[in-house]
Amino acid sequence: MEDRIPTFQAKVNGVNLWEATNFSITTNSLGEGIISGNNFNSAITLRFPSISISTFDFRDNLISEATYQDSIQYSTLNDGIASIAYFSDGEITINEITPDSKVSGTFNFNAYDSSGNLTINVSQGIFYRLPLITSNED
């Protein structure tokens, strides 16, 4: 049985437990935080303004984005099309950064594909004790 610390997981469409087999949390040269993980046939990426204890709304600005990728890519930067507008939404909360740079928190989002016709719901997302890797690249 594998050790579940660290972990990166969520429910997809309220039913399926998605759990990353590979994951990372990094910062880029702008200080943005990026959490990415994948398993055998899908991936989740979360991008937000900074690694700090805070809550970031995926609709606040173009710096924040959540994506789910399987055979289709869903993004919180896309909105749905209908007679009434349907908007992507969601948030990420970082609630712990340990002295040895391990990051924990929660996330959820609703996202659309590029056509605006297909949607996905990612809920009850957690990341726990992911080791932060800082980048010195420009």
Short mmCIF file of C-alpha atoms in Angstrom, two decimals:
data_model
loop_
_atom_site.label_atom_id
_atom_site.label_comp_id
_atom_site.label_asym_id
_atom_site.label_seq_id
_atom_site.Cartn_x
_atom_site.Cartn_y
_atom_site.Cartn_z
CA MET A 1 0.00 0.00 0.00
CA GLU A 2 1.39 3.40 -0.93
CA ASP A 3 1.87 6.23 1.53
CA ARG A 4 -0.71 9.00 0.93
CA ILE A 5 1.48 11.82 2.21
CA PRO A 6 1.94 13.86 0.09
CA THR A 7 -1.30 13.61 -1.89
CA PHE A 8 -3.19 15.50 -4.62
CA GLN A 9 -6.77 14.35 -5.25
CA ALA A 10 -10.35 15.45 -5.99
CA LYS A 11 -13.78 14.21 -7.00
CA VAL A 12 -14.65 14.60 -10.68
CA ASN A 13 -18.31 15.19 -11.51
CA GLY A 14 -19.24 14.24 -7.94
CA VAL A 15 -18.57 10.54 -8.47
CA ASN A 16 -15.08 9.51 -9.46
CA LEU A 17 -12.15 9.94 -7.10
CA TRP A 18 -9.24 11.36 -9.10
CA GLU A 19 -5.82 10.89 -7.57
CA ALA A 20 -2.53 12.03 -9.04
CA THR A 21 0.22 9.46 -9.41
CA ASN A 22 2.71 12.22 -10.30
CA PHE A 23 2.48 15.79 -9.00
CA SER A 24 4.46 18.93 -8.28
CA ILE A 25 4.06 22.40 -6.83
CA THR A 26 6.37 25.06 -8.21
CA THR A 27 6.76 28.79 -8.60
CA ASN A 28 7.77 30.54 -11.78
CA SER A 29 9.89 33.66 -12.24
CA LEU A 30 6.81 35.86 -11.62
CA GLY A 31 6.19 34.19 -8.26
CA GLU A 32 3.02 32.47 -9.43
CA GLY A 33 2.17 29.11 -7.88
CA ILE A 34 1.53 26.13 -10.13
CA ILE A 35 0.26 22.79 -8.87
CA SER A 36 0.07 20.06 -11.47
CA GLY A 37 -0.67 16.39 -11.27
CA ASN A 38 -1.58 13.54 -13.52
CA ASN A 39 -2.57 9.92 -13.43
CA PHE A 40 -2.80 7.41 -16.23
CA ASN A 41 -5.29 9.27 -18.43
CA SER A 42 -5.98 12.75 -17.03
CA ALA A 43 -4.35 15.79 -15.44
CA ILE A 44 -5.25 18.75 -13.22
CA THR A 45 -3.28 22.02 -13.22
CA LEU A 46 -3.91 24.94 -10.85
CA ARG A 47 -2.23 28.33 -11.44
CA PHE A 48 -2.59 31.21 -8.96
CA PRO A 49 -0.83 34.50 -8.06
CA SER A 50 1.47 33.36 -5.23
CA ILE A 51 2.38 30.65 -2.76
CA SER A 52 0.92 32.24 0.36
CA ILE A 53 -1.68 31.34 2.95
CA SER A 54 -4.73 32.75 1.22
CA THR A 55 -7.75 31.94 -0.95
CA PHE A 56 -7.56 32.71 -4.67
CA ASP A 57 -10.64 32.87 -6.90
CA PHE A 58 -10.10 31.36 -10.35
CA ARG A 59 -12.26 34.15 -11.85
CA ASP A 60 -10.37 37.06 -10.29
CA ASN A 61 -7.92 37.62 -13.10
CA LEU A 62 -6.10 35.91 -15.93
CA ILE A 63 -3.28 34.91 -13.59
CA SER A 64 -5.50 32.29 -11.95
CA GLU A 65 -6.65 29.24 -13.88
CA ALA A 66 -7.69 25.66 -13.21
CA THR A 67 -7.66 23.02 -15.94
CA TYR A 68 -8.74 19.41 -16.18
CA GLN A 69 -7.42 17.45 -19.14
CA ASP A 70 -8.51 14.05 -20.34
CA SER A 71 -9.39 13.58 -24.02
CA ILE A 72 -10.76 17.17 -23.76
CA GLN A 73 -9.23 20.19 -22.02
CA TYR A 74 -11.52 22.07 -19.65
CA SER A 75 -10.45 25.47 -18.31
CA THR A 76 -11.83 28.08 -15.92
CA LEU A 77 -10.84 30.65 -18.57
CA ASN A 78 -13.66 29.29 -20.78
CA ASP A 79 -17.34 29.99 -20.15
CA GLY A 80 -20.38 28.01 -21.23
CA ILE A 81 -22.73 29.01 -24.00
CA ALA A 82 -26.48 28.95 -23.51
CA SER A 83 -29.44 31.29 -23.59
CA ILE A 84 -28.32 32.27 -20.08
CA ALA A 85 -24.58 32.71 -19.57
CA TYR A 86 -22.90 29.98 -17.54
CA PHE A 87 -19.58 30.97 -16.05
CA SER A 88 -16.65 28.90 -14.91
CA ASP A 89 -15.79 29.36 -11.25
CA GLY A 90 -13.81 27.93 -8.36
CA GLU A 91 -11.10 28.66 -5.86
CA ILE A 92 -7.95 27.38 -4.28
CA THR A 93 -7.09 27.85 -0.61
CA ILE A 94 -3.61 27.39 0.77
CA ASN A 95 -3.96 26.78 4.50
CA GLU A 96 -0.50 25.54 5.47
CA ILE A 97 3.10 26.10 4.44
CA THR A 98 5.45 24.17 6.72
CA PRO A 99 8.93 25.44 7.68
CA ASP A 100 10.41 22.83 5.31
CA SER A 101 8.27 24.20 2.39
CA LYS A 102 5.51 21.61 2.19
CA VAL A 103 2.21 23.11 1.03
CA SER A 104 -1.35 21.99 1.88
CA GLY A 105 -4.82 23.22 0.98
CA THR A 106 -8.09 22.67 -0.86
CA PHE A 107 -9.57 23.48 -4.27
CA ASN A 108 -12.70 23.17 -6.40
CA PHE A 109 -13.78 24.41 -9.80
CA ASN A 110 -16.29 24.21 -12.63
CA ALA A 111 -14.76 24.53 -16.08
CA TYR A 112 -15.77 24.38 -19.74
CA ASP A 113 -14.14 23.12 -22.89
CA SER A 114 -13.15 25.64 -25.59
CA SER A 115 -16.55 25.33 -27.34
CA GLY A 116 -18.44 26.18 -24.13
CA ASN A 117 -20.68 23.14 -24.66
CA LEU A 118 -19.06 20.65 -22.28
CA THR A 119 -18.44 21.17 -18.58
CA ILE A 120 -16.70 19.39 -15.74
CA ASN A 121 -17.03 19.75 -11.98
CA VAL A 122 -14.00 19.16 -9.76
CA SER A 123 -14.89 19.20 -6.07
CA GLN A 124 -13.49 18.25 -2.66
CA GLY A 125 -9.97 18.75 -4.00
CA ILE A 126 -7.09 18.49 -1.56
CA PHE A 127 -3.36 18.74 -1.76
CA TYR A 128 -1.45 17.77 1.33
CA ARG A 129 2.21 18.32 2.14
CA LEU A 130 3.33 18.80 -1.48
CA PRO A 131 7.06 19.72 -1.50
CA LEU A 132 7.54 23.18 -3.02
CA ILE A 133 10.13 23.49 -5.78
CA THR A 134 11.12 27.08 -6.58
CA SER A 135 12.30 28.00 -10.04
CA ASN A 136 15.07 30.42 -10.85
CA GLU A 137 14.25 30.47 -14.57
CA ASP A 138 13.20 33.66 -16.32
#
